[in-house]
Coordinates of C-alpha atoms in Angstrom, one line a residue:
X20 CA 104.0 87.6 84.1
X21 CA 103.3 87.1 88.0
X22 CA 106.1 87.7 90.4
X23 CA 105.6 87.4 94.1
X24 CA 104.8 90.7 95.5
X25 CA 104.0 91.5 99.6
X26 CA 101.1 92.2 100.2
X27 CA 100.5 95.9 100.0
X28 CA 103.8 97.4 99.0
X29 CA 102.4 99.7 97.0
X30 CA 100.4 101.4 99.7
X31 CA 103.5 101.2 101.7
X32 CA 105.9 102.7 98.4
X33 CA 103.4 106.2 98.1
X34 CA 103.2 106.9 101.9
X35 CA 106.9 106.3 101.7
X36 CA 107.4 109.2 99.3
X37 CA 108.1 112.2 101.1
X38 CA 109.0 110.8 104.9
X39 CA 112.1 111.7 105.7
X40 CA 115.0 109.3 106.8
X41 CA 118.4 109.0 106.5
X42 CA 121.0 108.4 104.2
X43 CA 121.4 105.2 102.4
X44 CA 124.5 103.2 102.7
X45 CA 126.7 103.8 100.2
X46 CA 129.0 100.6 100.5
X47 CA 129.2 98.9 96.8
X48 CA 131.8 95.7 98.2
X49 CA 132.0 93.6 100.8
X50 CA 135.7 93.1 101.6
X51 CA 135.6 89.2 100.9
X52 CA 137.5 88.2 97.6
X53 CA 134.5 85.7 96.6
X54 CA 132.0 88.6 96.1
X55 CA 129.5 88.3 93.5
X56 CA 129.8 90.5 90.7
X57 CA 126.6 92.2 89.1
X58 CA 127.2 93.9 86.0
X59 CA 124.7 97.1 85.9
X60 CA 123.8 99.0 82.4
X61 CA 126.2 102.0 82.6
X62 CA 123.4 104.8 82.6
X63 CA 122.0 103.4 86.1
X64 CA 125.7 102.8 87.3
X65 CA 126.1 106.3 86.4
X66 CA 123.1 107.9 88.0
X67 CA 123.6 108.1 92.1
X68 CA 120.4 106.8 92.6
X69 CA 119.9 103.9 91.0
X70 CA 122.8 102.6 91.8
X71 CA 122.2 103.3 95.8
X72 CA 119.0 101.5 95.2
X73 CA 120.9 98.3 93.8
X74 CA 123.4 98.6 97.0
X75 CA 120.5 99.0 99.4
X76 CA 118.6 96.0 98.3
X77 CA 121.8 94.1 98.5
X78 CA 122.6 94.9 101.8
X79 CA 119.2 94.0 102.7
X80 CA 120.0 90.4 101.6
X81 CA 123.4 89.5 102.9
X82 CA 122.0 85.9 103.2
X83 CA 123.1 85.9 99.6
X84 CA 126.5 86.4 100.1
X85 CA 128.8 89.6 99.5
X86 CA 128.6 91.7 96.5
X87 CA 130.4 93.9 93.5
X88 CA 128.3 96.1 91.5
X89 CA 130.5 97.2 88.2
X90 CA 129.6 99.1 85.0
X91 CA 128.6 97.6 81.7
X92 CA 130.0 99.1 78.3
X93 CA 128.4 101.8 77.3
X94 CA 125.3 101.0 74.8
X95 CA 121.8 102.3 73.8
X96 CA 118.9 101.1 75.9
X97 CA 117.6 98.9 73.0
X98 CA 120.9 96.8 73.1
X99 CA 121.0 96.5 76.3
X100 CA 117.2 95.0 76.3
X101 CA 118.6 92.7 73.7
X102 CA 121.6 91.4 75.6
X103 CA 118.8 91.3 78.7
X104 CA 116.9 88.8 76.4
X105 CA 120.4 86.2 76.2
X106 CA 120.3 83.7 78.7
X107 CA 124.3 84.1 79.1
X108 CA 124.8 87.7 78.1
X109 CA 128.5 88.8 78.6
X110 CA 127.6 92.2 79.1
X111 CA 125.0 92.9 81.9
X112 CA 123.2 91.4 85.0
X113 CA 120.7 94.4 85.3
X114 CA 119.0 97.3 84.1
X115 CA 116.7 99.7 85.7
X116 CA 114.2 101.1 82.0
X117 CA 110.6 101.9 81.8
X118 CA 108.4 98.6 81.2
X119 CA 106.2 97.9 78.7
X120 CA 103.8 94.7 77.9
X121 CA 106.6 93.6 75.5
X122 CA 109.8 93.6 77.9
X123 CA 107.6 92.0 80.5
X124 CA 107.4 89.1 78.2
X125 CA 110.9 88.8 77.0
X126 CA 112.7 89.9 80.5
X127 CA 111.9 88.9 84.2
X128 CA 110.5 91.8 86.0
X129 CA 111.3 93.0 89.8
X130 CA 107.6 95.0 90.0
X131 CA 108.2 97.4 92.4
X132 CA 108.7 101.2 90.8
X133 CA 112.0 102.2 91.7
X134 CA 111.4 105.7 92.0
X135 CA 107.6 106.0 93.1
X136 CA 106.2 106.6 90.1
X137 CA 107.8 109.9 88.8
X138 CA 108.9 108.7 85.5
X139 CA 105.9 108.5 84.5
X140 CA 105.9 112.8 85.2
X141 CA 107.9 114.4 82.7
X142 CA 109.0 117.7 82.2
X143 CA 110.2 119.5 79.0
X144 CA 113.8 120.5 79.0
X145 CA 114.2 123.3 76.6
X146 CA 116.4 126.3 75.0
X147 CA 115.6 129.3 77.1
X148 CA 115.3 131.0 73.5
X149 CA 112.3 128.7 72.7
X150 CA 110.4 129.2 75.6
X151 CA 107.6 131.2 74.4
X152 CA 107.1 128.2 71.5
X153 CA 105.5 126.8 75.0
X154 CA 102.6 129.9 75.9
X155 CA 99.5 128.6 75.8
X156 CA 99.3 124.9 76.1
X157 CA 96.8 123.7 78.4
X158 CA 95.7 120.3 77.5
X159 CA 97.1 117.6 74.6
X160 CA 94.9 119.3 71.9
X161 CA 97.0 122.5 72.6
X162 CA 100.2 120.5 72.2
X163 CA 99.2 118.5 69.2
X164 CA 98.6 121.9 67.3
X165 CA 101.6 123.7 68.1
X166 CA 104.0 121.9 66.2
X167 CA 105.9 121.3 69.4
X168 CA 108.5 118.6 68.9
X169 CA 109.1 116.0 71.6
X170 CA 112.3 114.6 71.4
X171 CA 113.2 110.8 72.9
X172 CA 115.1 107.5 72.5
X173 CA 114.2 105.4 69.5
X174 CA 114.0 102.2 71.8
X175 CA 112.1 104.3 74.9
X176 CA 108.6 103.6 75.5
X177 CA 108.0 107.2 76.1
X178 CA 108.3 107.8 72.5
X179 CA 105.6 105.1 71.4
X180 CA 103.5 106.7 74.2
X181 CA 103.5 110.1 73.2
X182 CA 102.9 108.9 69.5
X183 CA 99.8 106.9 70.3
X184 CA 98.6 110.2 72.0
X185 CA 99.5 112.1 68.7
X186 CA 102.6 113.9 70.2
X187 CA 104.9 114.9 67.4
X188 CA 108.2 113.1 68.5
X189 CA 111.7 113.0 66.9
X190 CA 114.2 110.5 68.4
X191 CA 117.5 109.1 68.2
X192 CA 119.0 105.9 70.2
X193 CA 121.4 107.7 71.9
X194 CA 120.4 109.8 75.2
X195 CA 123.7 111.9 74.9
X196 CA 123.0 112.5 71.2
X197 CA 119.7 114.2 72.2
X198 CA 121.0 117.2 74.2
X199 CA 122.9 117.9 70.9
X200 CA 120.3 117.6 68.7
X201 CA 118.2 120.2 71.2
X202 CA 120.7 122.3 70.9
X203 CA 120.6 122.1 67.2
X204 CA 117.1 123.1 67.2
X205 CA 116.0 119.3 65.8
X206 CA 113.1 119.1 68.6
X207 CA 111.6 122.0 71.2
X208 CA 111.2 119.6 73.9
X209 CA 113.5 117.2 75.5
X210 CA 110.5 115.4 77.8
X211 CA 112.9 114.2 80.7
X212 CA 111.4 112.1 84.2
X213 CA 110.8 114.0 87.4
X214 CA 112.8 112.0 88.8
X215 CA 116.6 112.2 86.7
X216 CA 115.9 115.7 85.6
X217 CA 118.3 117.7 87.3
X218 CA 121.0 115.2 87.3
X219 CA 120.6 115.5 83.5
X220 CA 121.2 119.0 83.8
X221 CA 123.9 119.0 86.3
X222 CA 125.9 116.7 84.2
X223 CA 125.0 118.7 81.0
X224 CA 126.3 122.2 82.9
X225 CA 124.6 124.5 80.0
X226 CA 123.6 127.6 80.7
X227 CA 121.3 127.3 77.3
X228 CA 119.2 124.4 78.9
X229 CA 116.4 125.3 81.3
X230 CA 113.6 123.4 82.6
X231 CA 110.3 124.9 81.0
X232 CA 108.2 126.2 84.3
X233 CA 104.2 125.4 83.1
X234 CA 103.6 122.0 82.2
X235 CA 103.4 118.3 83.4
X236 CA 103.1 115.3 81.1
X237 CA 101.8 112.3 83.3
X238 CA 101.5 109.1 82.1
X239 CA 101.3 105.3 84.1
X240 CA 104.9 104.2 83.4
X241 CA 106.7 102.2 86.1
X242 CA 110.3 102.1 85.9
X243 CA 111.7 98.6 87.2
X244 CA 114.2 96.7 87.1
X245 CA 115.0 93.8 84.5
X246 CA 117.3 90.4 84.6
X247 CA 117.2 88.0 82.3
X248 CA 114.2 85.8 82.8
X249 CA 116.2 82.9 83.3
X250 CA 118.3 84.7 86.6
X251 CA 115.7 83.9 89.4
X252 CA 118.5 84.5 92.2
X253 CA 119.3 88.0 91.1
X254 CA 115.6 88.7 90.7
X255 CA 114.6 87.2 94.1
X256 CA 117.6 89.1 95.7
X257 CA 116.7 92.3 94.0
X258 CA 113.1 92.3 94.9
X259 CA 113.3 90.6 98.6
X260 CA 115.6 93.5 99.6
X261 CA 113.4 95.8 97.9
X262 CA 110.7 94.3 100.0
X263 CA 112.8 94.2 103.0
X264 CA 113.8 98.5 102.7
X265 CA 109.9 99.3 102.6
X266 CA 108.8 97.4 105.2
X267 CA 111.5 98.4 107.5
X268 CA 111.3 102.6 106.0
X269 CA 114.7 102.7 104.7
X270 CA 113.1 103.1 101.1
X271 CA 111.3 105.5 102.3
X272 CA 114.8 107.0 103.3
X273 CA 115.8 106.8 99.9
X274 CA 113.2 108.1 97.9
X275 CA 113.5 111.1 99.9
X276 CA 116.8 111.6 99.6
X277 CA 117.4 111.4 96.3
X278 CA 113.8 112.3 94.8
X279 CA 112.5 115.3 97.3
X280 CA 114.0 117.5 96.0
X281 CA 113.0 117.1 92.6
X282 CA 109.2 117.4 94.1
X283 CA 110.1 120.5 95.7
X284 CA 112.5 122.1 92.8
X285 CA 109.9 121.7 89.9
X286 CA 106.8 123.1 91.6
X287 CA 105.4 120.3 90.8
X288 CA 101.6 120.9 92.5
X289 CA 101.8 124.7 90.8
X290 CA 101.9 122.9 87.1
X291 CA 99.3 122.3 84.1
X292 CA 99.2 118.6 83.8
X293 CA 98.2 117.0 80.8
X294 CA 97.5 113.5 81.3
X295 CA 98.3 111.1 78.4
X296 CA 97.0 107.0 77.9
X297 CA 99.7 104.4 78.1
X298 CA 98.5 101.5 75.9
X299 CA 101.7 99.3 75.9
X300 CA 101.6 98.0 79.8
X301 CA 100.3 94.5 81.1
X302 CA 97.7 94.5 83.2
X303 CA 99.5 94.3 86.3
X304 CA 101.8 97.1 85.4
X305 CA 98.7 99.4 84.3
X306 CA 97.3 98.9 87.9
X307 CA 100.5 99.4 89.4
X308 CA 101.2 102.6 87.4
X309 CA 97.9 104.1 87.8
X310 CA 97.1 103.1 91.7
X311 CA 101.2 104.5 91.9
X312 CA 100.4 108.0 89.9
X313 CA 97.3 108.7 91.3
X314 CA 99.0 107.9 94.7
X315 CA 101.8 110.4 93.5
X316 CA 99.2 113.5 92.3
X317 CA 97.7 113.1 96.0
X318 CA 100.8 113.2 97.9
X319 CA 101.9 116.2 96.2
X320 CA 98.4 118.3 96.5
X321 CA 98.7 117.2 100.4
X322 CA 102.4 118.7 100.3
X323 CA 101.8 122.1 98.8
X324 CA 98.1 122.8 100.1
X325 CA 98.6 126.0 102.8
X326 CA 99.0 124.9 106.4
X327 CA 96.6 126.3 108.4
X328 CA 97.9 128.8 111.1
X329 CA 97.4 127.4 114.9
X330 CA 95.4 129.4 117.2
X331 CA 95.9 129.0 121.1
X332 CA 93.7 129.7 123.4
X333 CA 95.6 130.5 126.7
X334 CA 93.4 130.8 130.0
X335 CA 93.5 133.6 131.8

């Protein structure tokens, strides 16, 4: 599926990264009663940045008119895909998930990676009693043959990823249910995005979870935004303010407010990263979430290698 895309965005997206800006705006509603209401899947209504990311591009756009964002019911990502996939769902407007060649065909795409590229870099959340399950794995052969257990949502392409790279995964469609069943010792590894990582944790508040120190799963796996295939306004709204917040830096803004600190927190540059295929992307996407990684990997090196120490030479 082709959607029009300025030209060079994604060159634009990974120098972006890690400038820093200012705050977003954080204004949901216009005061006008005929504002447009877009109903957003509860897990990106619920998580700060997404949702600051819908508002920004909206703002960008006021052409279109004012705005209400409001939560959807709550329901597992493979419903919401399915509601997605109705031309005249009840239920929801948007949804911000991983893409895959499938929902590319079903769904209308807004091709721009929402959070540079980090969900494609996961870490494992784990019990701080199984932490030593983890010594020792340096590349996917190491983590084949430990009997590690990756744990994921049924309808996530992360779990058919880590399966076609002969990962040992155990999932269940609910996100919340997860956490429990990590806590019940039913997987060692709850592989979490860079980038919603410690908002997970801060929402779990358990002193039991901790973010295991050593390694880096990296796949291509750009996370987008979805409408129904049939909603070409909220798609051309989504993605010309999109388009409008790179080119004038205030996505650059964002991503560094609400993603910085997750580069800085993890020690990202300091970990073993074992790179996995991704064979469920279009062709477009695979380009997008490679050129985007690879982008990503370099930024970081750039950010952690040593500055070098200024010498003056003052005259006499």
């Amino acid at each position: 599926m082709k959607v029009r895309r300025a030209p060079g965005w994604l060159t634009a997206l990974a120098l972006f990264l890690v400038c820093p800006g200012t705050s977003v705006s954080s204004e949901y509603a216009s005061g006008e009663t005929q504002a447009t209401e877009y109903r957003l899947w509860y897990r990106n209504y619920d998580s700060p940045p997404i949702r600051a990311l819908v508002a920004l591009a909206f703002d960008k756009t006021p052409e279109y008119g004012s705005y209400r964002i409001t939560r959807t019911l709550e329901m597992a990502q493979g419903r919401v895909v399915r509601e997605l996939e109705r031309q005249q769902s009840g239920l929801v407007d948007i949804a911000n998930v991983a893409t895959s060649n499938q929902r590319e065909e079903s769904l209308r795409a807004i091709p721009i990676p929402i959070d540079g590229g980090l969900l494609g870099l996961r870490v494992c959340v784990v019990l701080k009693d199984s932490l030593p399950r983890f010594k020792g794995i340096r590349n996917l052969g190491n983590l084949q043959e430990s009997g590690v257990r990756i744990g994921q949502g049924a309808h996530w392409p992360d779990a058919s990823i880590l399966q076609a790279n002969g990962v040992n995964v155990v999932t269940h469609s609910r996100y919340e249910i997860l956490f429990r069943m990590l806590e019940n010792h039913r997987f060692e590894c709850f592989a979490r995005g860079v980038s919603e990582v410690l908002f997970d944790l801060e929402l779990e508040n358990n002193e039991d979870f901790v973010i295991e120190p050593d390694l880096l799963l990296a796949y291509p796996m750009p996370s987008y935004f979805f409408v129904n295939r049939h909603d070409h306004e909220t798609a051309h709204r989504l993605q010309l303010g999109m388009e409008r917040a790179i080119f004038d830096g205030s996505f650059g803004a964002y991503l560094n407010q609400y993603y910085g600190q997750a580069i800085d927190e993890l020690n990202l540059h300091s970990r073993n990263v074992l790179v996995l295929d991704n064979p469920y992307l279009t062709d477009e996407s695979w380009a997008i979430g490679s050129r985007t990684l690879l982008e990503l990997r370099r930024r970081i090196r750039k950010l952690s290698a040593p500055k070098k120490a200024s010498h003056s030479n003052p005259k006499s």
